[in-house]
Coordinates of C-alpha atoms in Angstrom, one line a residue:
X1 CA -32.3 -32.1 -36.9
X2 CA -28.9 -30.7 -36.8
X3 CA -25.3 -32.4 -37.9
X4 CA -24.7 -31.9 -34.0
X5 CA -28.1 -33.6 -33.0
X6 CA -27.6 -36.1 -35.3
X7 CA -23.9 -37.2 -33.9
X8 CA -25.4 -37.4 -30.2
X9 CA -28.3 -39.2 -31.0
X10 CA -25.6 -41.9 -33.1
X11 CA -23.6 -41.8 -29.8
X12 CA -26.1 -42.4 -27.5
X13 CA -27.9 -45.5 -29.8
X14 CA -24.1 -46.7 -29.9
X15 CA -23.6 -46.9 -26.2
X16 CA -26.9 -48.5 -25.6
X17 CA -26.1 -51.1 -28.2
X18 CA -22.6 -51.7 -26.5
X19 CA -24.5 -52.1 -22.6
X20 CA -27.0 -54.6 -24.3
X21 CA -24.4 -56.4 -25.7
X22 CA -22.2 -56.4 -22.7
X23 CA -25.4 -57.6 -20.9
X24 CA -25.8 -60.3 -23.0
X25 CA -22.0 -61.4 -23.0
X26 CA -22.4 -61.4 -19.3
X27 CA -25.6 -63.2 -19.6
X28 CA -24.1 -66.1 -21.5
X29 CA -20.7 -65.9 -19.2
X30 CA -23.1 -66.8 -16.2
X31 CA -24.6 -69.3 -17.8
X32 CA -22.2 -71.0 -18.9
X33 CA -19.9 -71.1 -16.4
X34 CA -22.1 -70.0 -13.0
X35 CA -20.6 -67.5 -12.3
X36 CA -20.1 -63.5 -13.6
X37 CA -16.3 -62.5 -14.9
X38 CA -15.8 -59.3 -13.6
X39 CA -12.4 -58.7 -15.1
X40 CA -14.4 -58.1 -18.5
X41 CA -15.0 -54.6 -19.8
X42 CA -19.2 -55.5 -20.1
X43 CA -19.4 -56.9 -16.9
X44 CA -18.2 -53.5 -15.5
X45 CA -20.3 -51.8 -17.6
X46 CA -23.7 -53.4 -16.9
X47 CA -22.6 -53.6 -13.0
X48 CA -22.5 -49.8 -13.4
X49 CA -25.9 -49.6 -15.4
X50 CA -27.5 -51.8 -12.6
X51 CA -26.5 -49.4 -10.0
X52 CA -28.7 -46.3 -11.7

């Protein structure tokens, strides 16, 4: 695998890890207070995901 493969394949396991964990913090922000906080950065995100 190349240094270049390598990076993007880093990047990509990266962003995943971030949308799970925005789905997650999301998750728990529902939860706990019934009801989603969209001013939050991994709200948007897995509103975005959900849409693909």
């Amino acid at each position: 695998m190349t240094a270049y493969g390598l990076l993007l394949a880093a990047h990509i396991a990266a962003g995943t890890a971030g949308l799970l964990l925005g789905s997650i913090v999301m998750w728990a922000d529902t939860h706990r207070w019934g009801r989603t906080s969209d001013s939050r950065a991994p709200g948007v995100l897995t509103h975005s995901l959900q849409q693909l």
